[in-house]
Amino acid sequence: MTIVVVGSSNFDFAARVAKLPTPGQTVSSQGYKTGPGGKGCNQALAVRRLGVSPVFVSKVGDDMLGNQLIETLAAEGLETNHLIVADEAQTGIALISIDETGENMITVVGGANMTMTRADLHEKQDLLRDCDYMLLQLECPVVAIDCAIKYAREGTATVILDPAPVADLIVMRDLLAHTHIVTPNQSECLALTGIDPVDEATARAASIKLHEMGPKTVIIKMGCAGAFYSSNGQTGIVAGFAVDTVDTVGAGDCFNAGLAVALHGGQSINDAVRFACATGALSTTNNGAADAAPRLEDVLTLLETGAA
Ligand code: RIB
């Protein structure tokens, strides 16, 4: 029983600013924090902290930042033997600004992530076919993501696609046609459906459009308002958890990790979305992306007591 994560690894540089800059503006910061990031890496590390050892397929450069990422992941107990070191590309980085409210702006330099090829995944095809859940995002080339989905569907895996960042709509339609579970946040949902899911009624309307594109399960992440789900005729909204938020950068990734771990553990869709909401919410109480991923015992406490 495995969870496979195929996706990006970045080295994140995050600076706190009073206000996010507007175009052409320069703002200053008192300091910055570095750490593991990239949507794939964040999801993989969060899965690990929730007690499941995922297979993580990703690419880094043959450079200092790549080595540091590999060391950090290994120290967390994440198996790094499926990380591929690219010959001629730098490790991906993300330049992040976070304001006083926890809102952020991110510039990603994809680097080695954008060199992932079908040939890379061909080498891992047995793992990709044999897994139970496959977590994907869109910070690697679409041909690679498409290929990962193909292998997953040749086997028995449930494909969970985080449509982040949203690609061209024609590409998105192709990917969604073969996706089992799609998990957009509100802005991704708006980009995919034209509907801004601000409440249950609008989320339901958007979910109908997303179902028409292929996924049997649609989960819309609504930030502190929680999440809406629609799966095999069952729909519902799970309320968000009230926590002291300092940084939301890794929240969406931690949500998806929580979802996969809970479904992998046999939880119902409602319980799995609640577990995912708790995982995402807790990640916002710490600084960093992958670094902020919560541990299983803290998620269970939040679920039980409603307090972090
Ligand atoms: O989803 C958050 C992630 O987006 C950050 O860790 C950053 O690396 C970017 O990929």
PDB file of C-alpha atoms and ligand atoms in Angstrom:
ATOM      1  CA  MET A   1       0.000   0.000   0.000  1.00  0.00           C
ATOM      2  CA  THR A   2       1.849   3.119  -1.090  1.00  0.00           C
ATOM      3  CA  ILE A   3       1.408   6.772  -1.812  1.00  0.00           C
ATOM      4  CA  VAL A   4       3.533   8.096  -4.669  1.00  0.00           C
ATOM      5  CA  VAL A   5       4.229  11.802  -5.071  1.00  0.00           C
ATOM      6  CA  VAL A   6       5.479  12.978  -8.461  1.00  0.00           C
ATOM      7  CA  GLY A   7       6.380  16.646  -8.533  1.00  0.00           C
ATOM      8  CA  SER A   8       8.624  19.579  -7.893  1.00  0.00           C
ATOM      9  CA  SER A   9      11.321  20.233  -5.326  1.00  0.00           C
ATOM     10  CA  ASN A  10      12.364  23.812  -4.697  1.00  0.00           C
ATOM     11  CA  PHE A  11      14.633  25.574  -2.306  1.00  0.00           C
ATOM     12  CA  ASP A  12      12.441  28.341  -0.867  1.00  0.00           C
ATOM     13  CA  PHE A  13      13.659  31.822   0.129  1.00  0.00           C
ATOM     14  CA  ALA A  14      10.888  33.520   2.118  1.00  0.00           C
ATOM     15  CA  ALA A  15      10.991  37.148   3.244  1.00  0.00           C
ATOM     16  CA  ARG A  16       8.500  38.802   5.602  1.00  0.00           C
ATOM     17  CA  VAL A  17       7.305  42.212   4.455  1.00  0.00           C
ATOM     18  CA  ALA A  18       4.850  44.688   5.948  1.00  0.00           C
ATOM     19  CA  LYS A  19       2.948  44.881   2.650  1.00  0.00           C
ATOM     20  CA  LEU A  20       3.373  42.910  -0.564  1.00  0.00           C
ATOM     21  CA  PRO A  21       4.998  45.068  -3.280  1.00  0.00           C
ATOM     22  CA  THR A  22       2.922  46.469  -6.131  1.00  0.00           C
ATOM     23  CA  PRO A  23       4.430  46.385  -9.682  1.00  0.00           C
ATOM     24  CA  GLY A  24       7.510  48.602  -9.836  1.00  0.00           C
ATOM     25  CA  GLN A  25       7.688  48.990  -6.051  1.00  0.00           C
ATOM     26  CA  THR A  26      10.642  47.981  -3.855  1.00  0.00           C
ATOM     27  CA  VAL A  27       9.901  46.896  -0.301  1.00  0.00           C
ATOM     28  CA  SER A  28      12.380  45.889   2.359  1.00  0.00           C
ATOM     29  CA  SER A  29      12.364  43.013   4.780  1.00  0.00           C
ATOM     30  CA  GLN A  30      14.071  42.397   8.108  1.00  0.00           C
ATOM     31  CA  GLY A  31      15.276  38.936   7.084  1.00  0.00           C
ATOM     32  CA  TYR A  32      14.510  35.756   5.232  1.00  0.00           C
ATOM     33  CA  LYS A  33      14.069  32.064   5.949  1.00  0.00           C
ATOM     34  CA  THR A  34      15.199  29.229   3.698  1.00  0.00           C
ATOM     35  CA  GLY A  35      13.863  25.705   3.575  1.00  0.00           C
ATOM     36  CA  PRO A  36      12.532  22.851   1.480  1.00  0.00           C
ATOM     37  CA  GLY A  37       9.670  23.756  -0.813  1.00  0.00           C
ATOM     38  CA  GLY A  38       8.047  23.020  -4.128  1.00  0.00           C
ATOM     39  CA  LYS A  39       4.571  21.567  -4.199  1.00  0.00           C
ATOM     40  CA  GLY A  40       5.760  17.987  -4.708  1.00  0.00           C
ATOM     41  CA  CYS A  41       8.325  18.156  -1.924  1.00  0.00           C
ATOM     42  CA  ASN A  42       5.850  19.805   0.453  1.00  0.00           C
ATOM     43  CA  GLN A  43       3.281  17.080  -0.186  1.00  0.00           C
ATOM     44  CA  ALA A  44       5.841  14.282   0.167  1.00  0.00           C
ATOM     45  CA  LEU A  45       7.284  15.606   3.416  1.00  0.00           C
ATOM     46  CA  ALA A  46       3.823  16.234   4.852  1.00  0.00           C
ATOM     47  CA  VAL A  47       2.784  12.654   4.005  1.00  0.00           C
ATOM     48  CA  ARG A  48       5.922  11.436   5.801  1.00  0.00           C
ATOM     49  CA  ARG A  49       5.182  13.509   8.909  1.00  0.00           C
ATOM     50  CA  LEU A  50       1.675  12.046   8.951  1.00  0.00           C
ATOM     51  CA  GLY A  51       3.219   8.617   9.352  1.00  0.00           C
ATOM     52  CA  VAL A  52       3.244   7.177   5.834  1.00  0.00           C
ATOM     53  CA  SER A  53       6.471   6.658   3.847  1.00  0.00           C
ATOM     54  CA  PRO A  54       5.775   7.908   0.338  1.00  0.00           C
ATOM     55  CA  VAL A  55       7.715   7.211  -2.826  1.00  0.00           C
ATOM     56  CA  PHE A  56       8.840  10.654  -3.978  1.00  0.00           C
ATOM     57  CA  VAL A  57       9.827  11.123  -7.613  1.00  0.00           C
ATOM     58  CA  SER A  58      11.350  14.551  -8.270  1.00  0.00           C
ATOM     59  CA  LYS A  59      14.352  16.266  -9.864  1.00  0.00           C
ATOM     60  CA  VAL A  60      16.993  18.545  -8.366  1.00  0.00           C
ATOM     61  CA  GLY A  61      20.178  20.050  -9.795  1.00  0.00           C
ATOM     62  CA  ASP A  62      23.682  18.793  -9.168  1.00  0.00           C
ATOM     63  CA  ASP A  63      24.432  21.788  -6.948  1.00  0.00           C
ATOM     64  CA  MET A  64      24.635  22.993  -3.356  1.00  0.00           C
ATOM     65  CA  LEU A  65      20.906  23.660  -2.983  1.00  0.00           C
ATOM     66  CA  GLY A  66      20.037  20.265  -4.451  1.00  0.00           C
ATOM     67  CA  ASN A  67      22.412  18.517  -2.045  1.00  0.00           C
ATOM     68  CA  GLN A  68      20.954  20.455   0.860  1.00  0.00           C
ATOM     69  CA  LEU A  69      17.420  19.486  -0.126  1.00  0.00           C
ATOM     70  CA  ILE A  70      18.341  15.815  -0.375  1.00  0.00           C
ATOM     71  CA  GLU A  71      20.024  15.938   3.056  1.00  0.00           C
ATOM     72  CA  THR A  72      17.037  17.669   4.634  1.00  0.00           C
ATOM     73  CA  LEU A  73      14.571  15.156   3.231  1.00  0.00           C
ATOM     74  CA  ALA A  74      16.738  12.209   4.274  1.00  0.00           C
ATOM     75  CA  ALA A  75      16.994  13.623   7.818  1.00  0.00           C
ATOM     76  CA  GLU A  76      13.175  13.593   7.916  1.00  0.00           C
ATOM     77  CA  GLY A  77      13.190   9.900   7.091  1.00  0.00           C
ATOM     78  CA  LEU A  78      11.957  10.414   3.542  1.00  0.00           C
ATOM     79  CA  GLU A  79      13.455   7.950   1.086  1.00  0.00           C
ATOM     80  CA  THR A  80      15.493   9.925  -1.425  1.00  0.00           C
ATOM     81  CA  ASN A  81      16.409   7.091  -3.773  1.00  0.00           C
ATOM     82  CA  HIS A  82      13.830   8.188  -6.366  1.00  0.00           C
ATOM     83  CA  LEU A  83      15.096  11.757  -6.531  1.00  0.00           C
ATOM     84  CA  ILE A  84      16.785  12.313  -9.868  1.00  0.00           C
ATOM     85  CA  VAL A  85      19.803  14.613 -10.116  1.00  0.00           C
ATOM     86  CA  ALA A  86      19.670  16.591 -13.364  1.00  0.00           C
ATOM     87  CA  ASP A  87      22.952  17.044 -15.214  1.00  0.00           C
ATOM     88  CA  GLU A  88      22.466  20.474 -16.695  1.00  0.00           C
ATOM     89  CA  ALA A  89      19.897  22.313 -14.668  1.00  0.00           C
ATOM     90  CA  GLN A  90      19.923  24.141 -11.370  1.00  0.00           C
ATOM     91  CA  THR A  91      17.769  23.145  -8.430  1.00  0.00           C
ATOM     92  CA  GLY A  92      14.405  24.922  -8.564  1.00  0.00           C
ATOM     93  CA  ILE A  93      13.954  27.892  -6.273  1.00  0.00           C
ATOM     94  CA  ALA A  94      11.006  29.941  -5.062  1.00  0.00           C
ATOM     95  CA  LEU A  95      11.243  33.603  -4.063  1.00  0.00           C
ATOM     96  CA  ILE A  96       8.447  34.216  -1.595  1.00  0.00           C
ATOM     97  CA  SER A  97       7.184  37.399   0.059  1.00  0.00           C
ATOM     98  CA  ILE A  98       4.767  37.082   2.986  1.00  0.00           C
ATOM     99  CA  ASP A  99       2.901  40.037   4.436  1.00  0.00           C
ATOM    100  CA  GLU A 100       1.638  40.681   7.966  1.00  0.00           C
ATOM    101  CA  THR A 101      -1.661  38.904   7.312  1.00  0.00           C
ATOM    102  CA  GLY A 102       0.102  35.743   6.064  1.00  0.00           C
ATOM    103  CA  GLU A 103      -0.805  36.490   2.415  1.00  0.00           C
ATOM    104  CA  ASN A 104       1.981  35.660  -0.055  1.00  0.00           C
ATOM    105  CA  MET A 105       3.435  36.229  -3.518  1.00  0.00           C
ATOM    106  CA  ILE A 106       5.651  33.542  -5.062  1.00  0.00           C
ATOM    107  CA  THR A 107       8.018  33.565  -8.039  1.00  0.00           C
ATOM    108  CA  VAL A 108       9.204  30.072  -9.001  1.00  0.00           C
ATOM    109  CA  VAL A 109      12.301  29.329 -11.070  1.00  0.00           C
ATOM    110  CA  GLY A 110      11.536  25.765 -12.111  1.00  0.00           C
ATOM    111  CA  GLY A 111      15.100  24.721 -13.015  1.00  0.00           C
ATOM    112  CA  ALA A 112      15.575  20.962 -12.744  1.00  0.00           C
ATOM    113  CA  ASN A 113      11.846  20.431 -12.162  1.00  0.00           C
ATOM    114  CA  MET A 114      11.197  21.523 -15.727  1.00  0.00           C
ATOM    115  CA  THR A 115      13.581  18.882 -17.096  1.00  0.00           C
ATOM    116  CA  MET A 116      11.475  15.937 -15.907  1.00  0.00           C
ATOM    117  CA  THR A 117      10.835  13.742 -18.938  1.00  0.00           C
ATOM    118  CA  ARG A 118       8.783  10.718 -19.889  1.00  0.00           C
ATOM    119  CA  ALA A 119      12.058   8.783 -19.937  1.00  0.00           C
ATOM    120  CA  ASP A 120      12.634   9.676 -16.256  1.00  0.00           C
ATOM    121  CA  LEU A 121       9.233   8.273 -15.374  1.00  0.00           C
ATOM    122  CA  HIS A 122       9.633   5.268 -17.651  1.00  0.00           C
ATOM    123  CA  GLU A 123      12.419   4.155 -15.290  1.00  0.00           C
ATOM    124  CA  LYS A 124       9.951   4.315 -12.377  1.00  0.00           C
ATOM    125  CA  GLN A 125       6.999   2.797 -14.204  1.00  0.00           C
ATOM    126  CA  ASP A 126       6.585  -0.215 -11.906  1.00  0.00           C
ATOM    127  CA  LEU A 127       6.341   2.030  -8.841  1.00  0.00           C
ATOM    128  CA  LEU A 128       3.895   4.316 -10.597  1.00  0.00           C
ATOM    129  CA  ARG A 129       1.695   1.421 -11.664  1.00  0.00           C
ATOM    130  CA  ASP A 130       1.731  -0.291  -8.280  1.00  0.00           C
ATOM    131  CA  CYS A 131       0.807   2.571  -5.969  1.00  0.00           C
ATOM    132  CA  ASP A 132      -2.572   3.118  -4.320  1.00  0.00           C
ATOM    133  CA  TYR A 133      -2.649   6.926  -4.408  1.00  0.00           C
ATOM    134  CA  MET A 134      -0.674   9.243  -6.671  1.00  0.00           C
ATOM    135  CA  LEU A 135      -0.288  12.899  -5.700  1.00  0.00           C
ATOM    136  CA  LEU A 136       0.416  15.279  -8.585  1.00  0.00           C
ATOM    137  CA  GLN A 137       0.716  19.033  -9.030  1.00  0.00           C
ATOM    138  CA  LEU A 138       1.685  21.155 -12.044  1.00  0.00           C
ATOM    139  CA  GLU A 139       5.210  22.473 -11.405  1.00  0.00           C
ATOM    140  CA  CYS A 140       6.795  19.896 -13.765  1.00  0.00           C
ATOM    141  CA  PRO A 141       6.297  19.628 -17.540  1.00  0.00           C
ATOM    142  CA  VAL A 142       2.789  18.589 -18.522  1.00  0.00           C
ATOM    143  CA  VAL A 143       4.149  15.707 -20.638  1.00  0.00           C
ATOM    144  CA  ALA A 144       5.683  14.235 -17.485  1.00  0.00           C
ATOM    145  CA  ILE A 145       2.501  14.673 -15.437  1.00  0.00           C
ATOM    146  CA  ASP A 146       0.476  13.170 -18.248  1.00  0.00           C
ATOM    147  CA  CYS A 147       2.863  10.213 -18.392  1.00  0.00           C
ATOM    148  CA  ALA A 148       2.639   9.681 -14.610  1.00  0.00           C
ATOM    149  CA  ILE A 149      -1.158   9.640 -14.878  1.00  0.00           C
ATOM    150  CA  LYS A 150      -0.938   7.113 -17.711  1.00  0.00           C
ATOM    151  CA  TYR A 151       1.134   4.702 -15.604  1.00  0.00           C
ATOM    152  CA  ALA A 152      -1.140   5.223 -12.587  1.00  0.00           C
ATOM    153  CA  ARG A 153      -4.177   4.375 -14.681  1.00  0.00           C
ATOM    154  CA  GLU A 154      -2.542   1.254 -16.087  1.00  0.00           C
ATOM    155  CA  GLY A 155      -2.397   0.094 -12.487  1.00  0.00           C
ATOM    156  CA  THR A 156      -4.832   0.631  -9.677  1.00  0.00           C
ATOM    157  CA  ALA A 157      -3.824   4.046  -8.360  1.00  0.00           C
ATOM    158  CA  THR A 158      -6.241   6.819  -7.538  1.00  0.00           C
ATOM    159  CA  VAL A 159      -4.867  10.015  -9.083  1.00  0.00           C
ATOM    160  CA  ILE A 160      -5.165  13.161  -6.923  1.00  0.00           C
ATOM    161  CA  LEU A 161      -4.340  16.233  -9.013  1.00  0.00           C
ATOM    162  CA  ASP A 162      -3.652  19.591  -7.404  1.00  0.00           C
ATOM    163  CA  PRO A 163      -4.178  21.926 -10.401  1.00  0.00           C
ATOM    164  CA  ALA A 164      -1.528  24.327  -9.165  1.00  0.00           C
ATOM    165  CA  PRO A 165      -0.470  26.400 -10.966  1.00  0.00           C
ATOM    166  CA  VAL A 166      -3.379  26.096 -13.417  1.00  0.00           C
ATOM    167  CA  ALA A 167      -2.119  25.364 -16.944  1.00  0.00           C
ATOM    168  CA  ASP A 168      -3.650  26.321 -20.263  1.00  0.00           C
ATOM    169  CA  LEU A 169      -7.317  25.246 -20.252  1.00  0.00           C
ATOM    170  CA  ILE A 170      -6.957  22.842 -23.186  1.00  0.00           C
ATOM    171  CA  VAL A 171      -4.126  21.099 -21.331  1.00  0.00           C
ATOM    172  CA  MET A 172      -6.155  21.106 -18.120  1.00  0.00           C
ATOM    173  CA  ARG A 173      -9.095  19.416 -19.862  1.00  0.00           C
ATOM    174  CA  ASP A 174      -6.792  16.636 -21.093  1.00  0.00           C
ATOM    175  CA  LEU A 175      -5.341  16.066 -17.619  1.00  0.00           C
ATOM    176  CA  LEU A 176      -8.681  16.246 -15.830  1.00  0.00           C
ATOM    177  CA  ALA A 177     -10.194  13.691 -18.207  1.00  0.00           C
ATOM    178  CA  HIS A 178      -7.893  11.098 -16.571  1.00  0.00           C
ATOM    179  CA  THR A 179      -7.914  12.396 -12.995  1.00  0.00           C
ATOM    180  CA  HIS A 180      -9.918  10.737 -10.209  1.00  0.00           C
ATOM    181  CA  ILE A 181      -9.772  13.507  -7.592  1.00  0.00           C
ATOM    182  CA  VAL A 182      -9.149  17.195  -8.318  1.00  0.00           C
ATOM    183  CA  THR A 183      -8.435  19.671  -5.514  1.00  0.00           C
ATOM    184  CA  PRO A 184      -8.424  23.298  -6.719  1.00  0.00           C
ATOM    185  CA  ASN A 185      -8.296  26.228  -4.338  1.00  0.00           C
ATOM    186  CA  GLN A 186     -10.693  29.097  -4.930  1.00  0.00           C
ATOM    187  CA  SER A 187      -8.630  30.946  -7.533  1.00  0.00           C
ATOM    188  CA  GLU A 188      -7.787  27.731  -9.408  1.00  0.00           C
ATOM    189  CA  CYS A 189     -11.475  26.804  -9.348  1.00  0.00           C
ATOM    190  CA  LEU A 190     -12.368  30.199 -10.813  1.00  0.00           C
ATOM    191  CA  ALA A 191      -9.738  29.775 -13.551  1.00  0.00           C
ATOM    192  CA  LEU A 192     -11.017  26.279 -14.414  1.00  0.00           C
ATOM    193  CA  THR A 193     -14.765  26.874 -14.264  1.00  0.00           C
ATOM    194  CA  GLY A 194     -15.397  30.624 -14.409  1.00  0.00           C
ATOM    195  CA  ILE A 195     -17.182  30.301 -11.047  1.00  0.00           C
ATOM    196  CA  ASP A 196     -15.746  31.861  -7.878  1.00  0.00           C
ATOM    197  CA  PRO A 197     -16.595  29.363  -5.100  1.00  0.00           C
ATOM    198  CA  VAL A 198     -17.301  31.810  -2.304  1.00  0.00           C
ATOM    199  CA  ASP A 199     -19.953  29.687  -0.551  1.00  0.00           C
ATOM    200  CA  GLU A 200     -21.583  26.252  -0.688  1.00  0.00           C
ATOM    201  CA  ALA A 201     -23.940  27.113  -3.568  1.00  0.00           C
ATOM    202  CA  THR A 202     -21.208  28.489  -5.826  1.00  0.00           C
ATOM    203  CA  ALA A 203     -18.825  25.669  -4.880  1.00  0.00           C
ATOM    204  CA  ARG A 204     -21.542  23.150  -5.782  1.00  0.00           C
ATOM    205  CA  ALA A 205     -22.114  24.852  -9.161  1.00  0.00           C
ATOM    206  CA  ALA A 206     -18.354  24.830  -9.849  1.00  0.00           C
ATOM    207  CA  SER A 207     -18.076  21.184  -8.814  1.00  0.00           C
ATOM    208  CA  ILE A 208     -20.677  20.209 -11.427  1.00  0.00           C
ATOM    209  CA  LYS A 209     -18.512  21.821 -14.122  1.00  0.00           C
ATOM    210  CA  LEU A 210     -15.397  20.080 -12.788  1.00  0.00           C
ATOM    211  CA  HIS A 211     -17.171  16.694 -12.734  1.00  0.00           C
ATOM    212  CA  GLU A 212     -18.093  17.250 -16.391  1.00  0.00           C
ATOM    213  CA  MET A 213     -14.363  17.490 -17.147  1.00  0.00           C
ATOM    214  CA  GLY A 214     -13.702  14.009 -15.733  1.00  0.00           C
ATOM    215  CA  PRO A 215     -12.959  13.712 -11.995  1.00  0.00           C
ATOM    216  CA  LYS A 216     -15.471  11.627 -10.015  1.00  0.00           C
ATOM    217  CA  THR A 217     -14.396  13.462  -6.861  1.00  0.00           C
ATOM    218  CA  VAL A 218     -14.063  17.245  -6.610  1.00  0.00           C
ATOM    219  CA  ILE A 219     -12.699  18.931  -3.501  1.00  0.00           C
ATOM    220  CA  ILE A 220     -12.550  22.723  -3.440  1.00  0.00           C
ATOM    221  CA  LYS A 221     -10.160  24.197  -0.880  1.00  0.00           C
ATOM    222  CA  MET A 222     -11.750  27.344   0.553  1.00  0.00           C
ATOM    223  CA  GLY A 223      -8.987  28.573   2.852  1.00  0.00           C
ATOM    224  CA  CYS A 224     -10.103  29.335   6.407  1.00  0.00           C
ATOM    225  CA  ALA A 225     -13.706  28.557   5.381  1.00  0.00           C
ATOM    226  CA  GLY A 226     -12.778  24.869   5.028  1.00  0.00           C
ATOM    227  CA  ALA A 227     -13.494  22.750   1.971  1.00  0.00           C
ATOM    228  CA  PHE A 228     -16.387  21.626  -0.213  1.00  0.00           C
ATOM    229  CA  TYR A 229     -16.495  18.080  -1.556  1.00  0.00           C
ATOM    230  CA  SER A 230     -18.598  16.260  -4.105  1.00  0.00           C
ATOM    231  CA  SER A 231     -17.992  12.572  -4.636  1.00  0.00           C
ATOM    232  CA  ASN A 232     -20.194   9.868  -6.108  1.00  0.00           C
ATOM    233  CA  GLY A 233     -23.374  11.810  -5.386  1.00  0.00           C
ATOM    234  CA  GLN A 234     -22.304  12.732  -1.851  1.00  0.00           C
ATOM    235  CA  THR A 235     -21.664  16.405  -1.203  1.00  0.00           C
ATOM    236  CA  GLY A 236     -20.794  18.449   1.853  1.00  0.00           C
ATOM    237  CA  ILE A 237     -18.849  21.290   3.293  1.00  0.00           C
ATOM    238  CA  VAL A 238     -16.305  20.792   6.056  1.00  0.00           C
ATOM    239  CA  ALA A 239     -15.779  23.834   8.267  1.00  0.00           C
ATOM    240  CA  GLY A 240     -12.292  25.270   8.616  1.00  0.00           C
ATOM    241  CA  PHE A 241     -10.396  25.098  11.916  1.00  0.00           C
ATOM    242  CA  ALA A 242      -9.772  28.332  13.793  1.00  0.00           C
ATOM    243  CA  VAL A 243      -6.008  28.571  14.279  1.00  0.00           C
ATOM    244  CA  ASP A 244      -3.483  31.369  14.666  1.00  0.00           C
ATOM    245  CA  THR A 245      -2.236  31.716  11.105  1.00  0.00           C
ATOM    246  CA  VAL A 246       1.231  33.115  10.452  1.00  0.00           C
ATOM    247  CA  ASP A 247       2.089  31.703   7.003  1.00  0.00           C
ATOM    248  CA  THR A 248      -0.168  30.026   4.427  1.00  0.00           C
ATOM    249  CA  VAL A 249       2.494  29.038   1.855  1.00  0.00           C
ATOM    250  CA  GLY A 250       2.358  25.259   2.384  1.00  0.00           C
ATOM    251  CA  ALA A 251      -1.317  24.990   3.386  1.00  0.00           C
ATOM    252  CA  GLY A 252      -2.681  23.682   0.092  1.00  0.00           C
ATOM    253  CA  ASP A 253       0.086  21.094  -0.182  1.00  0.00           C
ATOM    254  CA  CYS A 254      -0.406  19.903   3.396  1.00  0.00           C
ATOM    255  CA  PHE A 255      -4.157  19.645   2.718  1.00  0.00           C
ATOM    256  CA  ASN A 256      -3.497  17.266  -0.193  1.00  0.00           C
ATOM    257  CA  ALA A 257      -1.046  15.218   1.850  1.00  0.00           C
ATOM    258  CA  GLY A 258      -3.627  14.891   4.626  1.00  0.00           C
ATOM    259  CA  LEU A 259      -6.280  13.888   2.119  1.00  0.00           C
ATOM    260  CA  ALA A 260      -4.123  11.132   0.606  1.00  0.00           C
ATOM    261  CA  VAL A 261      -3.062   9.783   4.007  1.00  0.00           C
ATOM    262  CA  ALA A 262      -6.648   9.694   5.283  1.00  0.00           C
ATOM    263  CA  LEU A 263      -8.047   8.031   2.148  1.00  0.00           C
ATOM    264  CA  HIS A 264      -5.119   5.598   2.168  1.00  0.00           C
ATOM    265  CA  GLY A 265      -6.073   4.781   5.771  1.00  0.00           C
ATOM    266  CA  GLY A 266      -9.605   3.926   4.660  1.00  0.00           C
ATOM    267  CA  GLN A 267     -11.421   7.015   5.933  1.00  0.00           C
ATOM    268  CA  SER A 268     -14.726   8.128   4.381  1.00  0.00           C
ATOM    269  CA  ILE A 269     -14.632  11.121   2.065  1.00  0.00           C
ATOM    270  CA  ASN A 270     -16.134  13.402   4.734  1.00  0.00           C
ATOM    271  CA  ASP A 271     -13.621  12.302   7.372  1.00  0.00           C
ATOM    272  CA  ALA A 272     -10.731  12.483   4.899  1.00  0.00           C
ATOM    273  CA  VAL A 273     -11.607  16.072   3.932  1.00  0.00           C
ATOM    274  CA  ARG A 274     -11.843  16.979   7.638  1.00  0.00           C
ATOM    275  CA  PHE A 275      -8.424  15.387   8.242  1.00  0.00           C
ATOM    276  CA  ALA A 276      -7.074  17.330   5.243  1.00  0.00           C
ATOM    277  CA  CYS A 277      -8.540  20.608   6.550  1.00  0.00           C
ATOM    278  CA  ALA A 278      -6.908  20.037   9.939  1.00  0.00           C
ATOM    279  CA  THR A 279      -3.543  19.251   8.311  1.00  0.00           C
ATOM    280  CA  GLY A 280      -3.716  22.361   6.120  1.00  0.00           C
ATOM    281  CA  ALA A 281      -4.853  24.594   8.987  1.00  0.00           C
ATOM    282  CA  LEU A 282      -2.087  23.434  11.320  1.00  0.00           C
ATOM    283  CA  SER A 283       0.556  24.094   8.660  1.00  0.00           C
ATOM    284  CA  THR A 284      -0.421  27.769   8.688  1.00  0.00           C
ATOM    285  CA  THR A 285       0.535  28.100  12.368  1.00  0.00           C
ATOM    286  CA  ASN A 286       4.237  27.692  11.497  1.00  0.00           C
ATOM    287  CA  ASN A 287       6.593  29.506   9.166  1.00  0.00           C
ATOM    288  CA  GLY A 288       7.825  27.792   6.010  1.00  0.00           C
ATOM    289  CA  ALA A 289       6.419  25.428   3.408  1.00  0.00           C
ATOM    290  CA  ALA A 290       7.509  21.792   3.891  1.00  0.00           C
ATOM    291  CA  ASP A 291       9.005  22.821   7.241  1.00  0.00           C
ATOM    292  CA  ALA A 292       5.551  23.810   8.447  1.00  0.00           C
ATOM    293  CA  ALA A 293       3.942  20.407   7.778  1.00  0.00           C
ATOM    294  CA  PRO A 294       2.337  19.148  11.000  1.00  0.00           C
ATOM    295  CA  ARG A 295       2.891  15.786  12.678  1.00  0.00           C
ATOM    296  CA  LEU A 296       0.176  13.158  12.982  1.00  0.00           C
ATOM    297  CA  GLU A 297      -0.300  13.577  16.744  1.00  0.00           C
ATOM    298  CA  ASP A 298      -0.952  17.317  16.349  1.00  0.00           C
ATOM    299  CA  VAL A 299      -3.504  16.721  13.596  1.00  0.00           C
ATOM    300  CA  LEU A 300      -5.286  14.135  15.761  1.00  0.00           C
ATOM    301  CA  THR A 301      -5.354  16.575  18.700  1.00  0.00           C
ATOM    302  CA  LEU A 302      -6.842  19.309  16.535  1.00  0.00           C
ATOM    303  CA  LEU A 303      -9.467  16.891  15.199  1.00  0.00           C
ATOM    304  CA  GLU A 304     -10.372  15.757  18.706  1.00  0.00           C
ATOM    305  CA  THR A 305     -10.341  19.032  20.587  1.00  0.00           C
ATOM    306  CA  GLY A 306     -10.887  21.577  17.799  1.00  0.00           C
ATOM    307  CA  ALA A 307      -7.900  23.490  19.187  1.00  0.00           C
ATOM    308  CA  ALA A 308      -4.269  23.595  18.072  1.00  0.00           C
TER     309      ALA A 308
HETATM  310  O1  RIB B   1       2.753  25.540  -2.702  1.00  0.00           O
HETATM  311  C1  RIB B   1       3.799  26.245  -2.088  1.00  0.00           C
HETATM  312  C2  RIB B   1       5.063  26.096  -2.896  1.00  0.00           C
HETATM  313  O2  RIB B   1       4.906  26.777  -4.106  1.00  0.00           O
HETATM  314  C3  RIB B   1       6.295  26.713  -2.269  1.00  0.00           C
HETATM  315  O3  RIB B   1       6.971  25.850  -1.403  1.00  0.00           O
HETATM  316  C4  RIB B   1       7.122  27.146  -3.468  1.00  0.00           C
HETATM  317  O4  RIB B   1       8.297  26.416  -3.635  1.00  0.00           O
HETATM  318  C5  RIB B   1       6.181  27.010  -4.665  1.00  0.00           C
HETATM  319  O5  RIB B   1       6.477  25.933  -5.434  1.00  0.00           O
END
